[in-house]
PDB file of C-alpha atoms in Angstrom:
ATOM      1  CA  UNK U   8       0.084   0.250  -0.094  1.00 71.00           C
ATOM      2  CA  UNK U   9       1.260   3.557  -1.325  1.00 82.00           C
ATOM      3  CA  UNK U  10       1.942   6.432   1.108  1.00 84.00           C
ATOM      4  CA  UNK U  11      -0.638   8.463  -0.137  1.00 87.00           C
ATOM      5  CA  UNK U  12      -3.324   5.142   0.594  1.00 87.00           C
ATOM      6  CA  UNK U  13      -2.383   5.289   4.200  1.00 86.00           C
ATOM      7  CA  UNK U  14      -2.702   8.624   5.197  1.00 89.00           C
ATOM      8  CA  UNK U  15      -6.290   8.900   3.681  1.00 90.00           C
ATOM      9  CA  UNK U  16      -7.369   5.697   5.236  1.00 89.00           C
ATOM     10  CA  UNK U  17      -5.452   7.021   8.898  1.00 89.00           C
ATOM     11  CA  UNK U  18      -7.830  10.438   8.105  1.00 91.00           C
ATOM     12  CA  UNK U  19     -10.823   8.901   7.770  1.00 91.00           C
ATOM     13  CA  UNK U  20     -10.537   6.943  10.836  1.00 91.00           C
ATOM     14  CA  UNK U  21      -9.956   9.530  12.893  1.00 90.00           C
ATOM     15  CA  UNK U  22     -12.681  11.705  11.337  1.00 91.00           C
ATOM     16  CA  UNK U  23     -15.290   8.435  12.461  1.00 91.00           C
ATOM     17  CA  UNK U  24     -13.577   8.702  15.869  1.00 89.00           C
ATOM     18  CA  UNK U  25     -13.937  12.087  16.419  1.00 87.00           C
ATOM     19  CA  UNK U  26     -17.372  11.891  14.938  1.00 88.00           C
ATOM     20  CA  UNK U  27     -18.281   9.394  17.634  1.00 86.00           C
ATOM     21  CA  UNK U  28     -16.537  10.666  20.351  1.00 82.00           C
ATOM     22  CA  UNK U  29     -18.121  14.031  19.776  1.00 80.00           C
ATOM     23  CA  UNK U  30     -21.359  13.547  21.581  1.00 74.00           C
ATOM     24  CA  UNK U  31     -20.200  12.564  24.789  1.00 73.00           C
ATOM     25  CA  UNK U  32     -18.089  15.347  25.812  1.00 75.00           C
ATOM     26  CA  UNK U  33     -20.231  17.794  27.927  1.00 70.00           C
ATOM     27  CA  UNK U  34     -18.702  21.298  26.277  1.00 69.00           C
ATOM     28  CA  UNK U  35     -20.115  20.302  22.674  1.00 67.00           C
ATOM     29  CA  UNK U  36     -23.924  20.704  22.177  1.00 64.00           C
ATOM     30  CA  UNK U  37     -25.263  22.123  19.308  1.00 62.00           C
ATOM     31  CA  UNK U  38     -28.348  23.796  20.691  1.00 68.00           C
ATOM     32  CA  UNK U  39     -29.335  26.102  23.540  1.00 78.00           C
ATOM     33  CA  UNK U  40     -33.473  26.431  23.500  1.00 89.00           C
ATOM     34  CA  UNK U  41     -36.527  25.497  25.937  1.00 92.00           C
ATOM     35  CA  UNK U  42     -40.035  24.562  24.612  1.00 92.00           C
ATOM     36  CA  UNK U  43     -43.207  25.573  25.352  1.00 93.00           C
ATOM     37  CA  UNK U  44     -46.625  24.024  24.132  1.00 92.00           C
ATOM     38  CA  UNK U  45     -50.144  24.167  25.250  1.00 91.00           C
ATOM     39  CA  UNK U  46     -51.878  20.601  23.979  1.00 90.00           C
ATOM     40  CA  UNK U  47     -54.546  18.350  24.684  1.00 88.00           C
ATOM     41  CA  UNK U  48     -55.645  16.938  28.315  1.00 85.00           C
ATOM     42  CA  UNK U  49     -53.971  14.073  27.391  1.00 84.00           C
ATOM     43  CA  UNK U  50     -50.439  15.785  26.180  1.00 84.00           C
ATOM     44  CA  UNK U  51     -51.089  15.375  22.036  1.00 83.00           C
ATOM     45  CA  UNK U  52     -50.620  17.714  20.007  1.00 81.00           C
ATOM     46  CA  UNK U  53     -53.502  20.426  18.320  1.00 74.00           C
ATOM     47  CA  UNK U  54     -55.841  17.736  19.702  1.00 76.00           C
ATOM     48  CA  UNK U  55     -57.658  20.020  22.072  1.00 81.00           C
ATOM     49  CA  UNK U  56     -60.925  22.155  21.871  1.00 84.00           C
ATOM     50  CA  UNK U  57     -61.171  26.071  21.246  1.00 88.00           C
ATOM     51  CA  UNK U  58     -65.186  25.959  22.051  1.00 90.00           C
ATOM     52  CA  UNK U  59     -66.024  25.911  25.614  1.00 90.00           C
ATOM     53  CA  UNK U  60     -69.413  25.714  27.364  1.00 91.00           C
ATOM     54  CA  UNK U  61     -69.612  28.296  30.371  1.00 91.00           C
ATOM     55  CA  UNK U  62     -69.634  26.790  33.246  1.00 91.00           C
ATOM     56  CA  UNK U  63     -67.711  23.911  32.613  1.00 92.00           C
ATOM     57  CA  UNK U  64     -64.050  22.520  33.415  1.00 93.00           C
ATOM     58  CA  UNK U  65     -61.925  22.140  30.503  1.00 92.00           C
ATOM     59  CA  UNK U  66     -58.013  20.570  30.846  1.00 93.00           C
ATOM     60  CA  UNK U  67     -55.058  20.653  28.642  1.00 93.00           C
ATOM     61  CA  UNK U  68     -51.800  20.264  29.078  1.00 92.00           C
ATOM     62  CA  UNK U  69     -48.589  22.344  29.260  1.00 92.00           C
ATOM     63  CA  UNK U  70     -45.685  20.877  28.017  1.00 93.00           C
ATOM     64  CA  UNK U  71     -41.819  22.400  28.877  1.00 94.00           C
ATOM     65  CA  UNK U  72     -38.575  21.029  27.400  1.00 94.00           C
ATOM     66  CA  UNK U  73     -35.125  21.828  28.149  1.00 93.00           C
ATOM     67  CA  UNK U  74     -32.828  21.826  25.286  1.00 91.00           C
ATOM     68  CA  UNK U  75     -30.345  23.968  26.998  1.00 90.00           C
ATOM     69  CA  UNK U  76     -26.947  22.313  28.010  1.00 87.00           C
ATOM     70  CA  UNK U  77     -27.381  22.499  31.400  1.00 90.00           C
ATOM     71  CA  UNK U  78     -29.665  22.111  34.521  1.00 93.00           C
ATOM     72  CA  UNK U  79     -32.308  24.326  34.317  1.00 93.00           C
ATOM     73  CA  UNK U  80     -34.881  26.140  36.986  1.00 93.00           C
ATOM     74  CA  UNK U  81     -37.734  27.051  34.521  1.00 94.00           C
ATOM     75  CA  UNK U  82     -41.268  28.937  34.928  1.00 93.00           C
ATOM     76  CA  UNK U  83     -44.235  28.820  33.509  1.00 94.00           C
ATOM     77  CA  UNK U  84     -46.854  31.935  33.872  1.00 94.00           C
ATOM     78  CA  UNK U  85     -50.687  31.520  32.523  1.00 94.00           C
ATOM     79  CA  UNK U  86     -52.587  34.761  31.736  1.00 93.00           C
ATOM     80  CA  UNK U  87     -55.618  35.098  31.233  1.00 92.00           C
ATOM     81  CA  UNK U  88     -57.684  37.710  29.230  1.00 91.00           C
ATOM     82  CA  UNK U  89     -61.011  38.120  27.799  1.00 90.00           C
ATOM     83  CA  UNK U  90     -64.626  39.761  27.641  1.00 88.00           C
ATOM     84  CA  UNK U  91     -65.022  38.081  31.371  1.00 88.00           C
ATOM     85  CA  UNK U  92     -64.730  35.995  33.826  1.00 91.00           C
ATOM     86  CA  UNK U  93     -62.471  33.016  33.632  1.00 92.00           C
ATOM     87  CA  UNK U  94     -60.613  30.742  36.404  1.00 92.00           C
ATOM     88  CA  UNK U  95     -57.784  29.444  35.096  1.00 92.00           C
ATOM     89  CA  UNK U  96     -55.420  27.313  37.850  1.00 91.00           C
ATOM     90  CA  UNK U  97     -52.545  26.840  38.074  1.00 90.00           C
ATOM     91  CA  UNK U  98     -51.077  30.212  37.391  1.00 91.00           C
ATOM     92  CA  UNK U  99     -47.513  29.794  37.747  1.00 89.00           C
ATOM     93  CA  UNK U 100     -45.648  26.311  37.922  1.00 88.00           C
ATOM     94  CA  UNK U 101     -42.128  25.950  38.429  1.00 91.00           C
ATOM     95  CA  UNK U 102     -39.712  23.123  37.509  1.00 92.00           C
ATOM     96  CA  UNK U 103     -36.304  21.769  37.739  1.00 93.00           C
ATOM     97  CA  UNK U 104     -35.001  19.461  34.257  1.00 94.00           C
ATOM     98  CA  UNK U 105     -31.928  18.073  32.851  1.00 94.00           C
ATOM     99  CA  UNK U 106     -30.872  18.673  29.544  1.00 91.00           C
ATOM    100  CA  UNK U 107     -33.212  17.518  27.119  1.00 89.00           C
ATOM    101  CA  UNK U 108     -35.531  16.806  29.877  1.00 93.00           C
ATOM    102  CA  UNK U 109     -39.131  17.656  29.639  1.00 92.00           C
ATOM    103  CA  UNK U 110     -42.193  18.021  32.416  1.00 92.00           C
ATOM    104  CA  UNK U 111     -46.600  18.545  31.479  1.00 91.00           C
ATOM    105  CA  UNK U 112     -48.815  19.785  33.807  1.00 89.00           C
ATOM    106  CA  UNK U 113     -52.325  20.109  33.916  1.00 91.00           C
ATOM    107  CA  UNK U 114     -54.310  23.024  33.605  1.00 92.00           C
ATOM    108  CA  UNK U 115     -57.355  23.393  34.453  1.00 93.00           C
ATOM    109  CA  UNK U 116     -59.918  25.999  32.542  1.00 93.00           C
ATOM    110  CA  UNK U 117     -63.515  27.616  33.546  1.00 93.00           C
ATOM    111  CA  UNK U 118     -64.947  30.107  31.687  1.00 92.00           C
ATOM    112  CA  UNK U 119     -67.083  31.805  33.838  1.00 92.00           C
ATOM    113  CA  UNK U 120     -69.119  34.060  31.143  1.00 91.00           C
ATOM    114  CA  UNK U 121     -69.931  33.374  27.973  1.00 92.00           C
ATOM    115  CA  UNK U 122     -67.111  35.717  25.313  1.00 91.00           C
ATOM    116  CA  UNK U 123     -63.538  35.149  23.986  1.00 93.00           C
ATOM    117  CA  UNK U 124     -60.454  34.906  25.638  1.00 94.00           C
ATOM    118  CA  UNK U 125     -56.599  34.409  25.063  1.00 94.00           C
ATOM    119  CA  UNK U 126     -54.709  32.198  27.713  1.00 93.00           C
ATOM    120  CA  UNK U 127     -50.906  33.082  27.323  1.00 94.00           C
ATOM    121  CA  UNK U 128     -48.601  30.958  28.644  1.00 94.00           C
ATOM    122  CA  UNK U 129     -44.938  32.835  29.468  1.00 95.00           C
ATOM    123  CA  UNK U 130     -41.502  30.900  30.270  1.00 95.00           C
ATOM    124  CA  UNK U 131     -38.805  32.537  32.637  1.00 94.00           C
ATOM    125  CA  UNK U 132     -35.678  30.925  33.382  1.00 93.00           C
ATOM    126  CA  UNK U 133     -33.637  31.138  36.824  1.00 91.00           C
ATOM    127  CA  UNK U 134     -30.326  32.827  36.751  1.00 89.00           C
ATOM    128  CA  UNK U 135     -28.746  34.573  39.558  1.00 86.00           C
ATOM    129  CA  UNK U 136     -31.366  34.153  41.856  1.00 85.00           C
ATOM    130  CA  UNK U 137     -33.990  36.255  38.900  1.00 89.00           C
ATOM    131  CA  UNK U 138     -36.610  35.122  36.865  1.00 91.00           C
ATOM    132  CA  UNK U 139     -35.149  36.232  33.352  1.00 91.00           C
ATOM    133  CA  UNK U 140     -37.822  36.010  30.785  1.00 92.00           C
ATOM    134  CA  UNK U 141     -37.402  33.648  27.889  1.00 90.00           C
ATOM    135  CA  UNK U 142     -38.599  34.503  24.424  1.00 84.00           C
ATOM    136  CA  UNK U 143     -40.869  32.226  24.254  1.00 86.00           C
ATOM    137  CA  UNK U 144     -44.590  32.440  24.637  1.00 89.00           C
ATOM    138  CA  UNK U 145     -47.570  30.405  23.938  1.00 91.00           C
ATOM    139  CA  UNK U 146     -51.497  31.616  22.922  1.00 91.00           C
ATOM    140  CA  UNK U 147     -54.564  29.732  23.487  1.00 90.00           C
ATOM    141  CA  UNK U 148     -57.776  31.346  22.074  1.00 92.00           C
ATOM    142  CA  UNK U 149     -60.652  29.584  23.513  1.00 91.00           C
ATOM    143  CA  UNK U 150     -64.921  31.219  23.019  1.00 91.00           C
ATOM    144  CA  UNK U 151     -66.950  30.409  25.903  1.00 90.00           C
ATOM    145  CA  UNK U 152     -70.337  29.854  24.902  1.00 89.00           C
ATOM    146  CA  UNK U 153     -73.503  30.591  26.909  1.00 86.00           C
ATOM    147  CA  UNK U 154     -74.560  27.155  29.228  1.00 79.00           C
ATOM    148  CA  UNK U 155     -77.892  25.654  27.302  1.00 78.00           C
TER     149      UNK U 155
ATOM    150  CA  UNK I  13     -27.703  15.128  94.708  1.00 54.00           C
ATOM    151  CA  UNK I  14     -26.639  13.626  90.626  1.00 59.00           C
ATOM    152  CA  UNK I  15     -29.863  14.287  89.216  1.00 61.00           C
ATOM    153  CA  UNK I  16     -30.636  17.535  90.339  1.00 64.00           C
ATOM    154  CA  UNK I  17     -27.155  19.086  88.792  1.00 65.00           C
ATOM    155  CA  UNK I  18     -27.696  17.302  85.957  1.00 61.00           C
ATOM    156  CA  UNK I  19     -30.811  18.712  85.645  1.00 56.00           C
ATOM    157  CA  UNK I  20     -29.202  22.767  86.534  1.00 59.00           C
ATOM    158  CA  UNK I  21     -27.097  21.958  83.688  1.00 58.00           C
ATOM    159  CA  UNK I  22     -29.502  21.618  81.413  1.00 54.00           C
ATOM    160  CA  UNK I  23     -31.601  24.498  82.769  1.00 54.00           C
ATOM    161  CA  UNK I  24     -28.468  26.657  82.409  1.00 60.00           C
ATOM    162  CA  UNK I  25     -27.872  25.396  79.065  1.00 56.00           C
ATOM    163  CA  UNK I  26     -31.761  25.571  77.748  1.00 58.00           C
ATOM    164  CA  UNK I  27     -31.795  29.629  76.878  1.00 53.00           C
ATOM    165  CA  UNK I  28     -28.518  28.520  74.114  1.00 52.00           C
ATOM    166  CA  UNK I  29     -30.049  25.353  72.777  1.00 50.00           C
ATOM    167  CA  UNK I  30     -33.616  27.388  71.829  1.00 53.00           C
ATOM    168  CA  UNK I  31     -31.847  30.087  70.586  1.00 54.00           C
ATOM    169  CA  UNK I  32     -29.686  27.633  68.345  1.00 52.00           C
ATOM    170  CA  UNK I  33     -32.534  25.077  66.771  1.00 48.00           C
ATOM    171  CA  UNK I  34     -34.481  28.642  66.750  1.00 49.00           C
ATOM    172  CA  UNK I  35     -31.805  30.415  64.705  1.00 49.00           C
ATOM    173  CA  UNK I  36     -31.697  27.214  62.609  1.00 49.00           C
ATOM    174  CA  UNK I  37     -35.366  26.798  61.894  1.00 50.00           C
ATOM    175  CA  UNK I  38     -35.687  30.365  60.600  1.00 47.00           C
ATOM    176  CA  UNK I  39     -32.777  29.883  58.144  1.00 50.00           C
ATOM    177  CA  UNK I  40     -34.759  27.291  56.743  1.00 47.00           C
ATOM    178  CA  UNK I  41     -38.012  29.257  56.886  1.00 51.00           C
ATOM    179  CA  UNK I  42     -36.021  32.070  55.464  1.00 56.00           C
ATOM    180  CA  UNK I  43     -34.388  30.557  52.703  1.00 66.00           C
ATOM    181  CA  UNK I  44     -35.715  31.957  49.252  1.00 71.00           C
ATOM    182  CA  UNK I  45     -37.369  28.418  47.217  1.00 76.00           C
ATOM    183  CA  UNK I  46     -35.358  30.321  44.052  1.00 78.00           C
ATOM    184  CA  UNK I  47     -32.294  30.417  46.017  1.00 82.00           C
ATOM    185  CA  UNK I  48     -32.449  26.941  46.890  1.00 86.00           C
ATOM    186  CA  UNK I  49     -33.814  25.607  43.483  1.00 87.00           C
ATOM    187  CA  UNK I  50     -30.965  27.672  42.005  1.00 89.00           C
ATOM    188  CA  UNK I  51     -28.011  25.713  43.894  1.00 90.00           C
ATOM    189  CA  UNK I  52     -29.732  22.573  43.914  1.00 90.00           C
ATOM    190  CA  UNK I  53     -28.932  23.132  39.607  1.00 92.00           C
ATOM    191  CA  UNK I  54     -25.304  24.480  39.896  1.00 91.00           C
ATOM    192  CA  UNK I  55     -24.598  21.254  42.312  1.00 93.00           C
ATOM    193  CA  UNK I  56     -25.586  18.810  40.222  1.00 94.00           C
ATOM    194  CA  UNK I  57     -25.293  20.513  37.178  1.00 92.00           C
ATOM    195  CA  UNK I  58     -21.562  19.966  36.208  1.00 92.00           C
ATOM    196  CA  UNK I  59     -21.843  15.939  37.442  1.00 93.00           C
ATOM    197  CA  UNK I  60     -25.021  15.390  35.421  1.00 93.00           C
ATOM    198  CA  UNK I  61     -22.941  16.948  31.951  1.00 89.00           C
ATOM    199  CA  UNK I  62     -19.940  14.838  33.154  1.00 89.00           C
ATOM    200  CA  UNK I  63     -22.060  11.642  32.878  1.00 88.00           C
ATOM    201  CA  UNK I  64     -21.554  11.314  37.380  1.00 90.00           C
ATOM    202  CA  UNK I  65     -24.065   9.404  38.556  1.00 90.00           C
ATOM    203  CA  UNK I  66     -27.052  10.181  36.083  1.00 91.00           C
ATOM    204  CA  UNK I  67     -29.648   8.412  37.278  1.00 93.00           C
ATOM    205  CA  UNK I  68     -28.973   9.420  41.064  1.00 93.00           C
ATOM    206  CA  UNK I  69     -29.525  12.590  39.418  1.00 94.00           C
ATOM    207  CA  UNK I  70     -32.591  11.991  37.624  1.00 94.00           C
ATOM    208  CA  UNK I  71     -34.373  10.895  40.162  1.00 94.00           C
ATOM    209  CA  UNK I  72     -33.119  13.823  42.799  1.00 93.00           C
ATOM    210  CA  UNK I  73     -34.593  16.343  39.848  1.00 92.00           C
ATOM    211  CA  UNK I  74     -37.590  14.041  39.632  1.00 92.00           C
ATOM    212  CA  UNK I  75     -38.639  14.126  44.067  1.00 90.00           C
ATOM    213  CA  UNK I  76     -38.021  18.175  43.350  1.00 90.00           C
ATOM    214  CA  UNK I  77     -40.429  18.429  40.764  1.00 89.00           C
ATOM    215  CA  UNK I  78     -42.609  16.156  42.340  1.00 87.00           C
ATOM    216  CA  UNK I  79     -42.336  18.308  46.070  1.00 86.00           C
ATOM    217  CA  UNK I  80     -42.910  22.106  43.893  1.00 85.00           C
ATOM    218  CA  UNK I  81     -45.903  20.808  42.513  1.00 82.00           C
ATOM    219  CA  UNK I  82     -47.186  19.817  45.928  1.00 77.00           C
ATOM    220  CA  UNK I  83     -46.866  23.073  46.908  1.00 70.00           C
ATOM    221  CA  UNK I  84     -44.564  22.652  50.428  1.00 63.00           C
ATOM    222  CA  UNK I  85     -41.386  22.353  48.259  1.00 69.00           C
ATOM    223  CA  UNK I  86     -38.866  24.449  50.143  1.00 76.00           C
ATOM    224  CA  UNK I  87     -38.296  22.175  53.511  1.00 79.00           C
ATOM    225  CA  UNK I  88     -38.509  18.843  50.733  1.00 82.00           C
ATOM    226  CA  UNK I  89     -35.909  20.678  48.478  1.00 82.00           C
ATOM    227  CA  UNK I  90     -33.615  21.729  51.396  1.00 84.00           C
ATOM    228  CA  UNK I  91     -33.396  17.819  52.527  1.00 86.00           C
ATOM    229  CA  UNK I  92     -33.084  17.329  48.566  1.00 89.00           C
ATOM    230  CA  UNK I  93     -30.117  19.575  48.808  1.00 89.00           C
ATOM    231  CA  UNK I  94     -27.887  17.740  51.234  1.00 90.00           C
ATOM    232  CA  UNK I  95     -28.209  14.874  48.958  1.00 92.00           C
ATOM    233  CA  UNK I  96     -26.480  17.189  45.984  1.00 93.00           C
ATOM    234  CA  UNK I  97     -24.010  17.570  48.182  1.00 93.00           C
ATOM    235  CA  UNK I  98     -23.405  14.203  48.777  1.00 93.00           C
ATOM    236  CA  UNK I  99     -23.462  13.739  45.256  1.00 94.00           C
ATOM    237  CA  UNK I 100     -21.444  16.904  44.363  1.00 94.00           C
ATOM    238  CA  UNK I 101     -18.661  15.530  47.405  1.00 94.00           C
ATOM    239  CA  UNK I 102     -18.588  12.044  45.417  1.00 94.00           C
ATOM    240  CA  UNK I 103     -18.079  13.877  41.733  1.00 94.00           C
ATOM    241  CA  UNK I 104     -14.978  15.814  43.044  1.00 94.00           C
ATOM    242  CA  UNK I 105     -13.262  13.031  44.414  1.00 94.00           C
ATOM    243  CA  UNK I 106     -13.623  11.071  40.744  1.00 92.00           C
ATOM    244  CA  UNK I 107     -13.255  14.101  38.565  1.00 92.00           C
ATOM    245  CA  UNK I 108      -9.697  13.591  38.087  1.00 93.00           C
ATOM    246  CA  UNK I 109     -10.233  10.238  36.570  1.00 92.00           C
ATOM    247  CA  UNK I 110     -13.391  11.959  34.735  1.00 89.00           C
ATOM    248  CA  UNK I 111     -10.825  14.339  33.441  1.00 90.00           C
ATOM    249  CA  UNK I 112      -8.420  12.167  32.343  1.00 91.00           C
ATOM    250  CA  UNK I 113     -11.112  10.132  30.340  1.00 89.00           C
ATOM    251  CA  UNK I 114     -11.847  13.369  28.908  1.00 86.00           C
ATOM    252  CA  UNK I 115      -8.679  13.853  27.549  1.00 89.00           C
ATOM    253  CA  UNK I 116      -8.046  10.479  25.771  1.00 89.00           C
ATOM    254  CA  UNK I 117     -11.798  10.952  24.200  1.00 87.00           C
ATOM    255  CA  UNK I 118     -10.406  14.250  22.752  1.00 86.00           C
ATOM    256  CA  UNK I 119      -7.564  12.442  22.049  1.00 90.00           C
ATOM    257  CA  UNK I 120      -8.932   9.305  20.357  1.00 89.00           C
ATOM    258  CA  UNK I 121      -9.148  10.916  16.705  1.00 89.00           C
ATOM    259  CA  UNK I 122      -5.271  11.180  17.046  1.00 91.00           C
ATOM    260  CA  UNK I 123      -4.288   8.091  18.510  1.00 91.00           C
ATOM    261  CA  UNK I 124      -6.863   6.314  16.301  1.00 91.00           C
ATOM    262  CA  UNK I 125      -5.097   7.866  12.803  1.00 91.00           C
ATOM    263  CA  UNK I 126      -1.899   7.250  14.129  1.00 92.00           C
ATOM    264  CA  UNK I 127      -2.741   3.726  15.003  1.00 91.00           C
ATOM    265  CA  UNK I 128      -4.225   3.268  10.969  1.00 89.00           C
ATOM    266  CA  UNK I 129      -1.063   4.886   9.581  1.00 89.00           C
ATOM    267  CA  UNK I 130       1.764   3.256  11.038  1.00 90.00           C
ATOM    268  CA  UNK I 131      -0.073  -0.704  11.773  1.00 88.00           C
ATOM    269  CA  UNK I 132      -0.436  -0.306   7.498  1.00 86.00           C
ATOM    270  CA  UNK I 133       2.860   0.230   6.832  1.00 85.00           C
ATOM    271  CA  UNK I 134       4.802  -1.680   9.492  1.00 86.00           C
ATOM    272  CA  UNK I 135       2.213  -4.437   9.971  1.00 85.00           C
ATOM    273  CA  UNK I 136       2.783  -6.228   6.720  1.00 82.00           C
ATOM    274  CA  UNK I 137       6.466  -6.221   7.280  1.00 83.00           C
ATOM    275  CA  UNK I 138       6.307  -7.636  11.040  1.00 83.00           C
ATOM    276  CA  UNK I 139       3.731 -10.040   9.435  1.00 83.00           C
ATOM    277  CA  UNK I 140       5.840 -10.977   6.528  1.00 85.00           C
ATOM    278  CA  UNK I 141       8.980 -11.499   9.819  1.00 86.00           C
ATOM    279  CA  UNK I 142       6.731 -13.662  11.971  1.00 88.00           C
ATOM    280  CA  UNK I 143       6.021 -15.774   8.907  1.00 88.00           C
ATOM    281  CA  UNK I 144       9.450 -16.788   7.450  1.00 89.00           C
ATOM    282  CA  UNK I 145      10.384 -17.275  11.349  1.00 88.00           C
ATOM    283  CA  UNK I 146       7.568 -19.596  11.701  1.00 89.00           C
ATOM    284  CA  UNK I 147       8.866 -21.232   8.198  1.00 87.00           C
ATOM    285  CA  UNK I 148      11.878 -21.187   9.169  1.00 87.00           C
ATOM    286  CA  UNK I 149      11.405 -23.132  12.438  1.00 86.00           C
ATOM    287  CA  UNK I 150       8.470 -25.329  10.787  1.00 86.00           C
ATOM    288  CA  UNK I 151      11.714 -26.644   7.805  1.00 86.00           C
ATOM    289  CA  UNK I 152      14.516 -27.216  10.620  1.00 82.00           C
ATOM    290  CA  UNK I 153      12.041 -28.911  12.857  1.00 75.00           C
ATOM    291  CA  UNK I 154      10.636 -31.564   9.610  1.00 69.00           C
ATOM    292  CA  UNK I 155      14.775 -31.854   9.116  1.00 65.00           C
ATOM    293  CA  UNK I 156      15.873 -32.398  12.390  1.00 58.00           C
TER     294      UNK I 156
END
């Protein structure tokens, strides 16, 4: 085998070793973001009702995931605005998540009055003992009908 | 007489003991839950990233999340903080070995390349020499 072929094979095997080792190194991380979503009661994407009946309790699932390279303390704050009164619980919840870990929480929504409402979930991350807002916001627009 | 002395000693020490207990209790209550959570995250982050006791850390985080959902989180998380400190101490003891492993992993592409290059360069010659020797031994054996 000639010199060039030996060098080429050595480089190829070196690259294979590099690619296989890279994901296991603690300082190599491709992405650094967080996920937040409002899902159906069974935590399925898009499979939720947006037309509610006043006085009836509905459940949604809040999904939070940490895609950063560090263990993070995340907080979701829920706000509800609209044409009347609406009960939403809980108004905030906190979770401590490892990299690539996620959690879900049941959100209970009970519209008291008929009308249109927007439920907003905002994400905050704990940094140096301060809740820093992350640019991740999810809106759920619902319509509440009068009870028959 | 002996019991009376012990009783007197306890009575004398009681204000001091109650002060210490009160101080410990108020420190636990006064700590901001967010501060405790941040401390927990900072203690566990480096060991987790370097692959030390990942299962234990994930279990601990699960417990913390359950406590956060239940509402009375501060006391529970303070007890988890002690576990986290133990994990961190264990990690610090094993850190040199972990760092050595990482250094070897970083150098592995160079080690593999060099092994392939010199292996291809010298292995055929070495194999040839070995076969020649084996041949010689077999032929001498037959002659003998």
